[in-house]
Coordinates of N, CA and C in Angstrom, one line a residue:
X1176 N 4.3 -92.6 -174.5 CA 3.5 -92.0 -175.5 C 2.1 -92.4 -175.5
X1177 N 1.8 -93.6 -175.0 CA 0.4 -94.0 -174.9 C -0.4 -93.1 -173.9
X1178 N 0.3 -92.7 -172.8 CA -0.4 -91.9 -171.8 C -0.7 -90.5 -172.4
X1179 N 0.2 -90.0 -173.3 CA -0.1 -88.7 -173.9 C -1.2 -88.9 -175.0
X1180 N -1.2 -90.0 -175.7 CA -2.2 -90.3 -176.7 C -3.6 -90.3 -176.2
X1181 N -3.8 -90.9 -175.0 CA -5.1 -90.9 -174.4 C -5.4 -89.8 -173.5
X1182 N -4.5 -88.8 -173.4 CA -4.8 -87.6 -172.7 C -4.6 -87.6 -171.2
X1183 N -3.9 -88.6 -170.7 CA -3.7 -88.7 -169.2 C -2.6 -87.7 -168.8
X1184 N -1.6 -87.6 -169.6 CA -0.5 -86.7 -169.4 C -0.2 -85.9 -170.6
X1185 N 0.6 -84.8 -170.5 CA 1.0 -84.0 -171.7 C 2.3 -84.5 -172.3
X1186 N 2.6 -83.9 -173.4 CA 3.8 -84.4 -174.1 C 5.1 -84.1 -173.3
X1187 N 5.1 -83.0 -172.6 CA 6.3 -82.7 -171.8 C 6.6 -83.8 -170.7
X1188 N 5.5 -84.3 -170.1 CA 5.6 -85.4 -169.1 C 6.1 -86.6 -169.8
X1189 N 5.6 -86.9 -171.0 CA 6.1 -88.1 -171.8 C 7.6 -88.0 -172.1
X1190 N 8.0 -86.8 -172.5 CA 9.5 -86.6 -172.8 C 10.3 -86.8 -171.5
X1191 N 9.8 -86.3 -170.4 CA 10.5 -86.6 -169.1 C 10.5 -88.1 -168.8
X1192 N 9.4 -88.7 -169.1 CA 9.3 -90.2 -168.9 C 10.3 -90.9 -169.8
X1193 N 10.5 -90.5 -171.0 CA 11.4 -91.2 -171.9 C 12.8 -91.0 -171.4
X1194 N 13.2 -89.8 -170.9 CA 14.5 -89.6 -170.3 C 14.7 -90.5 -169.0
X1195 N 13.6 -90.6 -168.3 CA 13.7 -91.4 -167.0 C 13.9 -92.9 -167.4
X1196 N 13.2 -93.4 -168.5 CA 13.4 -94.7 -168.9 C 14.8 -95.0 -169.3
X1197 N 15.4 -94.1 -170.1 CA 16.8 -94.2 -170.6 C 17.8 -94.3 -169.4
X1198 N 17.6 -93.4 -168.4 CA 18.5 -93.4 -167.3 C 18.2 -94.7 -166.4
X1199 N 17.0 -95.1 -166.3 CA 16.6 -96.3 -165.6 C 17.3 -97.6 -166.2
X1200 N 17.3 -97.6 -167.6 CA 17.9 -98.7 -168.3 C 19.4 -98.8 -167.9
X1201 N 20.0 -97.6 -167.9 CA 21.5 -97.6 -167.5 C 21.7 -98.1 -166.1
X1202 N 20.8 -97.6 -165.2 CA 20.9 -98.1 -163.8 C 20.7 -99.5 -163.6
X1203 N 19.7 -100.1 -164.3 CA 19.4 -101.5 -164.2 C 20.5 -102.3 -164.8
X1204 N 21.1 -101.9 -165.8 CA 22.3 -102.6 -166.4 C 23.4 -102.6 -165.4
X1205 N 23.7 -101.4 -164.8 CA 24.8 -101.3 -163.9 C 24.6 -102.1 -162.6
X1206 N 23.4 -102.3 -162.2 CA 23.1 -102.9 -160.9 C 22.9 -104.4 -161.0
X1207 N 22.9 -105.0 -162.1 CA 22.6 -106.4 -162.2 C 23.8 -107.3 -161.8
X1208 N 23.6 -108.4 -161.2 CA 24.6 -109.3 -160.8 C 24.8 -110.4 -161.8
X1209 N 26.0 -110.9 -162.0 CA 26.2 -112.0 -162.9 C 25.5 -113.2 -162.4
X1210 N 25.1 -114.0 -163.3 CA 24.4 -115.3 -162.9 C 22.9 -115.3 -163.2
X1211 N 22.4 -114.3 -163.8 CA 21.0 -114.4 -164.2 C 20.0 -113.9 -163.2
X1212 N 20.5 -113.4 -162.0 CA 19.6 -113.0 -161.0 C 18.8 -111.8 -161.5
X1213 N 17.6 -111.8 -161.4 CA 16.7 -110.7 -161.8 C 16.2 -110.8 -163.2
X1214 N 16.6 -111.8 -164.0 CA 16.1 -112.0 -165.3 C 14.7 -112.5 -165.4
X1215 N 13.9 -112.0 -166.3 CA 12.6 -112.5 -166.5 C 12.6 -113.6 -167.6
X1216 N 11.6 -114.4 -167.6 CA 11.5 -115.4 -168.7 C 10.2 -116.2 -168.8
X1217 N 10.1 -116.9 -169.9 CA 8.9 -117.8 -170.1 C 9.4 -119.1 -170.7
X1218 N 8.6 -120.0 -170.9 CA 8.9 -121.3 -171.3 C 10.0 -121.9 -170.5
X1219 N 11.1 -122.3 -171.0 CA 12.2 -122.9 -170.3 C 12.8 -122.0 -169.2
X1220 N 12.7 -120.7 -169.5 CA 13.3 -119.7 -168.5 C 12.4 -119.4 -167.4
X1221 N 11.2 -119.9 -167.3 CA 10.2 -119.7 -166.3 C 10.3 -121.0 -165.3
X1222 N 10.2 -120.7 -164.1 CA 10.2 -121.9 -163.1 C 9.0 -122.8 -163.3
X1223 N 7.9 -122.2 -163.8 CA 6.7 -123.0 -164.0 C 6.5 -123.4 -165.5
X1224 N 7.4 -123.0 -166.4 CA 7.2 -123.3 -167.8 C 6.1 -122.5 -168.5
X1225 N 5.7 -121.4 -167.9 CA 4.7 -120.6 -168.5 C 4.9 -120.2 -169.9
X1226 N 3.9 -120.2 -170.8 CA 4.1 -119.9 -172.2 C 4.3 -118.4 -172.4
X1227 N 4.7 -118.1 -173.6 CA 4.9 -116.7 -174.0 C 3.6 -115.9 -173.8
X1228 N 2.5 -116.4 -174.3 CA 1.2 -115.7 -174.2 C 0.9 -115.6 -172.7
X1229 N 1.1 -116.7 -171.9 CA 0.8 -116.6 -170.5 C 1.6 -115.6 -169.8
X1230 N 2.9 -115.5 -170.1 CA 3.8 -114.5 -169.5 C 3.3 -113.1 -169.9
X1231 N 2.9 -112.9 -171.1 CA 2.4 -111.6 -171.6 C 1.2 -111.2 -170.8
X1232 N 0.2 -112.1 -170.7 CA -1.0 -111.8 -169.9 C -0.7 -111.5 -168.4
X1233 N 0.1 -112.3 -167.8 CA 0.5 -112.1 -166.4 C 1.1 -110.7 -166.2
X1234 N 2.1 -110.4 -167.1 CA 2.7 -109.1 -166.9 C 1.8 -107.9 -167.2
X1235 N 0.9 -108.0 -168.1 CA -0.1 -107.0 -168.3 C -1.0 -106.8 -167.1
X1236 N -1.5 -107.9 -166.5 CA -2.3 -107.8 -165.4 C -1.6 -107.2 -164.2
X1237 N -0.4 -107.7 -163.9 CA 0.4 -107.3 -162.7 C 0.7 -105.8 -162.9
X1238 N 1.2 -105.4 -164.0 CA 1.5 -104.0 -164.3 C 0.3 -103.1 -164.1
X1239 N -0.8 -103.6 -164.7 CA -2.1 -102.8 -164.6 C -2.5 -102.6 -163.1
X1240 N -2.4 -103.6 -162.3 CA -2.8 -103.5 -160.9 C -1.8 -102.5 -160.2
X1241 N -0.6 -102.6 -160.5 CA 0.4 -101.8 -159.8 C 0.2 -100.3 -160.2
X1242 N 0.1 -100.1 -161.5 CA -0.1 -98.7 -162.0 C -1.4 -98.1 -161.5
X1243 N -2.5 -98.9 -161.5 CA -3.7 -98.4 -161.0 C -3.6 -98.0 -159.6
X1244 N -2.9 -98.7 -158.8 CA -2.7 -98.4 -157.4 C -2.0 -97.0 -157.3
X1245 N -0.9 -96.9 -158.1 CA -0.2 -95.6 -158.0 C -1.1 -94.5 -158.4
X1246 N -1.8 -94.6 -159.5 CA -2.7 -93.5 -160.0 C -3.8 -93.2 -159.0
X1247 N -4.3 -94.3 -158.4 CA -5.4 -94.0 -157.4 C -4.9 -93.3 -156.1
X1248 N -3.7 -93.6 -155.7 CA -3.1 -93.0 -154.5 C -2.6 -91.6 -154.7
X1249 N -2.2 -91.3 -155.9 CA -1.5 -90.0 -156.2 C -2.3 -89.1 -157.1
X1250 N -3.5 -89.5 -157.5 CA -4.3 -88.7 -158.4 C -4.7 -87.3 -157.8
X1251 N -4.7 -86.3 -158.7 CA -5.2 -85.0 -158.3 C -4.5 -84.4 -157.1
X1252 N -3.3 -84.7 -156.9 CA -2.5 -84.1 -155.8 C -3.0 -84.7 -154.5
X1253 N -3.7 -85.8 -154.4 CA -4.1 -86.3 -153.2 C -2.8 -86.7 -152.3
X1254 N -2.9 -86.4 -151.1 CA -1.8 -86.9 -150.2 C -2.4 -87.7 -149.1
X1255 N -1.7 -88.7 -148.8 CA -2.1 -89.7 -147.7 C -0.9 -90.1 -147.0
X1256 N -1.0 -90.3 -145.7 CA 0.1 -90.7 -144.9 C 0.4 -92.2 -145.2
X1257 N -0.6 -92.9 -145.8 CA -0.4 -94.3 -146.1 C -0.2 -94.6 -147.6
X1258 N 0.0 -93.5 -148.4 CA 0.2 -93.7 -149.8 C 1.4 -94.6 -150.2
X1259 N 2.5 -94.3 -149.6 CA 3.7 -95.1 -149.8 C 3.6 -96.5 -149.3
X1260 N 2.9 -96.7 -148.2 CA 2.7 -98.0 -147.7 C 1.8 -98.8 -148.7
X1261 N 0.7 -98.2 -149.2 CA -0.2 -98.9 -150.1 C 0.6 -99.3 -151.4
X1262 N 1.3 -98.3 -151.9 CA 2.1 -98.6 -153.1 C 3.1 -99.7 -152.9
X1263 N 3.9 -99.6 -151.8 CA 4.9 -100.7 -151.5 C 4.3 -102.0 -151.3
X1264 N 3.1 -102.1 -150.5 CA 2.5 -103.4 -150.3 C 1.9 -104.0 -151.6
X1265 N 1.4 -103.1 -152.5 CA 1.0 -103.6 -153.8 C 2.1 -104.1 -154.6
X1266 N 3.3 -103.4 -154.6 CA 4.4 -103.9 -155.3 C 4.9 -105.3 -154.8
X1267 N 4.8 -105.4 -153.4 CA 5.2 -106.7 -152.8 C 4.2 -107.8 -153.3
X1268 N 2.9 -107.5 -153.2 CA 1.9 -108.4 -153.7 C 2.1 -108.9 -155.1
X1269 N 2.4 -107.9 -156.0 CA 2.6 -108.2 -157.4 C 3.8 -109.1 -157.6
X1270 N 4.9 -108.9 -156.8 CA 6.0 -109.7 -156.9 C 5.8 -111.1 -156.3
X1271 N 5.1 -111.2 -155.2 CA 4.8 -112.5 -154.7 C 4.0 -113.3 -155.7
X1272 N 3.0 -112.7 -156.4 CA 2.2 -113.4 -157.4 C 3.0 -113.7 -158.6
X1273 N 3.9 -112.8 -159.1 CA 4.6 -113.0 -160.4 C 5.9 -113.6 -160.4
X1274 N 6.7 -113.6 -159.3 CA 8.0 -114.2 -159.3 C 8.0 -115.6 -159.7
X1275 N 7.1 -116.5 -159.2 CA 7.2 -117.9 -159.6 C 6.8 -118.1 -161.1
X1276 N 6.1 -117.1 -161.6 CA 5.6 -117.3 -163.0 C 6.6 -116.8 -164.1
X1277 N 7.0 -115.5 -163.9 CA 7.8 -114.9 -164.9 C 9.1 -114.2 -164.4
X1278 N 9.2 -114.1 -163.1 CA 10.3 -113.4 -162.5 C 9.8 -111.9 -162.1
X1279 N 8.6 -111.6 -162.6 CA 8.0 -110.3 -162.4 C 8.8 -109.1 -163.0
X1280 N 8.2 -108.4 -163.9 CA 8.8 -107.3 -164.5 C 8.1 -106.0 -164.0
X1281 N 7.0 -105.8 -164.4 CA 6.1 -104.6 -164.2 C 6.9 -103.3 -164.5
X1282 N 8.0 -103.4 -165.1 CA 8.9 -102.2 -165.4 C 9.9 -102.6 -166.5
X1283 N 9.8 -101.9 -167.6 CA 10.8 -102.3 -168.7 C 12.3 -102.2 -168.3
X1284 N 12.6 -101.3 -167.4 CA 14.0 -101.2 -166.9 C 14.4 -102.4 -166.1
X1285 N 13.4 -102.9 -165.4 CA 13.7 -104.1 -164.5 C 14.0 -105.3 -165.4
X1286 N 13.5 -105.4 -166.6 CA 13.8 -106.5 -167.5 C 15.0 -106.3 -168.4
X1287 N 15.1 -105.1 -168.9 CA 16.1 -104.9 -170.0 C 17.5 -105.0 -169.4
X1288 N 17.8 -104.3 -168.3 CA 19.1 -104.3 -167.8 C 19.7 -105.7 -167.5
X1289 N 19.0 -106.5 -166.7 CA 19.5 -107.8 -166.5 C 19.6 -108.7 -167.8
X1290 N 18.7 -108.5 -168.7 CA 18.8 -109.3 -169.9 C 20.0 -108.9 -170.7
X1291 N 20.3 -107.6 -170.8 CA 21.5 -107.1 -171.5 C 22.8 -107.6 -170.8
X1292 N 22.8 -107.6 -169.5 CA 23.9 -108.0 -168.8 C 24.2 -109.5 -169.0
X1293 N 23.1 -110.3 -169.0 CA 23.3 -111.7 -169.3 C 23.8 -112.0 -170.7
X1294 N 23.3 -111.2 -171.7 CA 23.8 -111.3 -173.1 C 25.3 -111.0 -173.1
X1295 N 25.8 -110.1 -172.4 CA 27.2 -109.7 -172.3 C 28.0 -111.0 -171.8
X1296 N 27.4 -111.7 -170.9 CA 28.1 -112.9 -170.4 C 28.0 -114.1 -171.3
X1297 N 27.2 -114.0 -172.4 CA 27.1 -115.1 -173.3 C 25.8 -115.8 -173.3
X1298 N 24.9 -115.5 -172.3 CA 23.6 -116.1 -172.3 C 22.6 -115.2 -172.9
X1299 N 22.1 -115.4 -174.1 CA 21.2 -114.5 -174.8 C 19.7 -114.8 -174.6
X1300 N 19.4 -115.9 -173.9 CA 17.9 -116.2 -173.8 C 17.1 -115.1 -173.2
X1301 N 17.6 -114.5 -172.1 CA 16.8 -113.4 -171.5 C 16.6 -112.2 -172.5
X1302 N 17.7 -111.9 -173.3 CA 17.6 -110.8 -174.2 C 16.6 -111.1 -175.4
X1303 N 16.6 -112.4 -175.8 CA 15.7 -112.8 -176.8 C 14.2 -112.7 -176.3
X1304 N 14.0 -112.9 -175.0 CA 12.6 -112.9 -174.5 C 12.2 -111.5 -173.9
X1305 N 13.1 -110.6 -173.8 CA 12.8 -109.3 -173.1 C 11.7 -108.5 -173.8
X1306 N 11.5 -108.6 -175.0 CA 10.5 -107.8 -175.7 C 9.1 -108.1 -175.1
X1307 N 8.9 -109.3 -174.7 CA 7.6 -109.7 -174.1 C 7.4 -108.8 -172.8
X1308 N 8.4 -108.7 -172.0 CA 8.3 -108.0 -170.7 C 8.2 -106.4 -170.9
X1309 N 8.9 -106.0 -172.0 CA 8.9 -104.5 -172.3 C 7.5 -104.2 -172.8
X1310 N 7.0 -104.9 -173.8 CA 5.7 -104.5 -174.4 C 4.5 -104.8 -173.4
X1311 N 4.6 -105.9 -172.6 CA 3.6 -106.2 -171.7 C 3.5 -105.2 -170.6
X1312 N 4.6 -104.7 -170.1 CA 4.6 -103.6 -169.1 C 4.0 -102.3 -169.6
X1313 N 4.4 -102.0 -170.9 CA 3.8 -100.8 -171.5 C 2.3 -100.9 -171.7
X1314 N 1.9 -102.1 -172.2 CA 0.5 -102.4 -172.4 C -0.3 -102.3 -171.1
X1315 N 0.3 -102.9 -170.0 CA -0.4 -102.9 -168.7 C -0.5 -101.5 -168.2
X1316 N 0.5 -100.7 -168.4 CA 0.4 -99.3 -167.9 C -0.6 -98.5 -168.7
X1317 N -0.6 -98.7 -170.0 CA -1.6 -98.0 -170.8 C -3.0 -98.4 -170.5
X1318 N -3.2 -99.7 -170.2 CA -4.5 -100.2 -169.8 C -4.9 -99.6 -168.5
X1319 N -4.0 -99.5 -167.5 CA -4.3 -98.9 -166.2 C -4.7 -97.4 -166.4
X1320 N -4.0 -96.7 -167.3 CA -4.3 -95.3 -167.5 C -5.7 -95.2 -168.1
X1321 N -6.0 -96.0 -169.1 CA -7.3 -96.0 -169.7 C -8.4 -96.3 -168.7
X1322 N -8.2 -97.3 -167.9 CA -9.2 -97.6 -166.9 C -9.4 -96.5 -165.9
X1323 N -8.3 -95.9 -165.5 CA -8.3 -94.8 -164.5 C -9.0 -93.6 -165.1
X1324 N -8.7 -93.3 -166.3 CA -9.4 -92.2 -167.0 C -10.9 -92.4 -167.2
X1325 N -11.2 -93.7 -167.5 CA -12.6 -94.0 -167.6 C -13.4 -93.9 -166.3
X1326 N -12.8 -94.3 -165.2 CA -13.4 -94.1 -163.9 C -13.5 -92.7 -163.5
X1327 N -12.5 -91.9 -163.8 CA -12.5 -90.4 -163.6 C -13.7 -89.8 -164.4
X1328 N -13.8 -90.2 -165.6 CA -14.9 -89.6 -166.4 C -16.2 -90.0 -165.9
X1329 N -16.4 -91.3 -165.5 CA -17.7 -91.8 -165.0 C -18.1 -91.2 -163.7
X1330 N -17.1 -91.1 -162.8 CA -17.4 -90.6 -161.4 C -17.1 -89.2 -161.2
X1331 N -16.5 -88.5 -162.2 CA -16.1 -87.1 -162.1 C -14.9 -86.9 -161.2
X1332 N -14.9 -85.8 -160.5 CA -13.7 -85.5 -159.7 C -13.6 -86.4 -158.4
X1333 N -14.6 -87.1 -158.1 CA -14.6 -88.0 -156.9 C -13.7 -89.2 -157.1
X1334 N -13.4 -89.6 -158.3 CA -12.6 -90.8 -158.6 C -11.1 -90.5 -158.2

């Protein structure tokens, strides 16, 4: 909805995105392994003991970097033989930086499915903390969209 609100995409695209998120949540839930693999966390659930605020900031920055890369590579119907490579390498970089800190989310589906699966097994810590990763991912994506739109406005069609 944030993307539609700032005019980056239309309402139809947002509704498609909402459907995509719902299906993604189901897929993430179905694909998670028992034992906490893939769960995000802060404080005691983080390997570095990162605070909630620290985790929120890390996830905003990492999501923003990743989404800005995607927007930059795919904007205005641009095609590049290296687009997929650039996006993939950026995602790898984001995970290399974030896994030791929070487990790296950059995607609400990536956090919610494993947290829900852990709650089913009796460990609710990840589900109690998942809101940070959902809202930080959404905030990071909205920030990336705003930055990208600002650059497009400033530089015109060359951005």
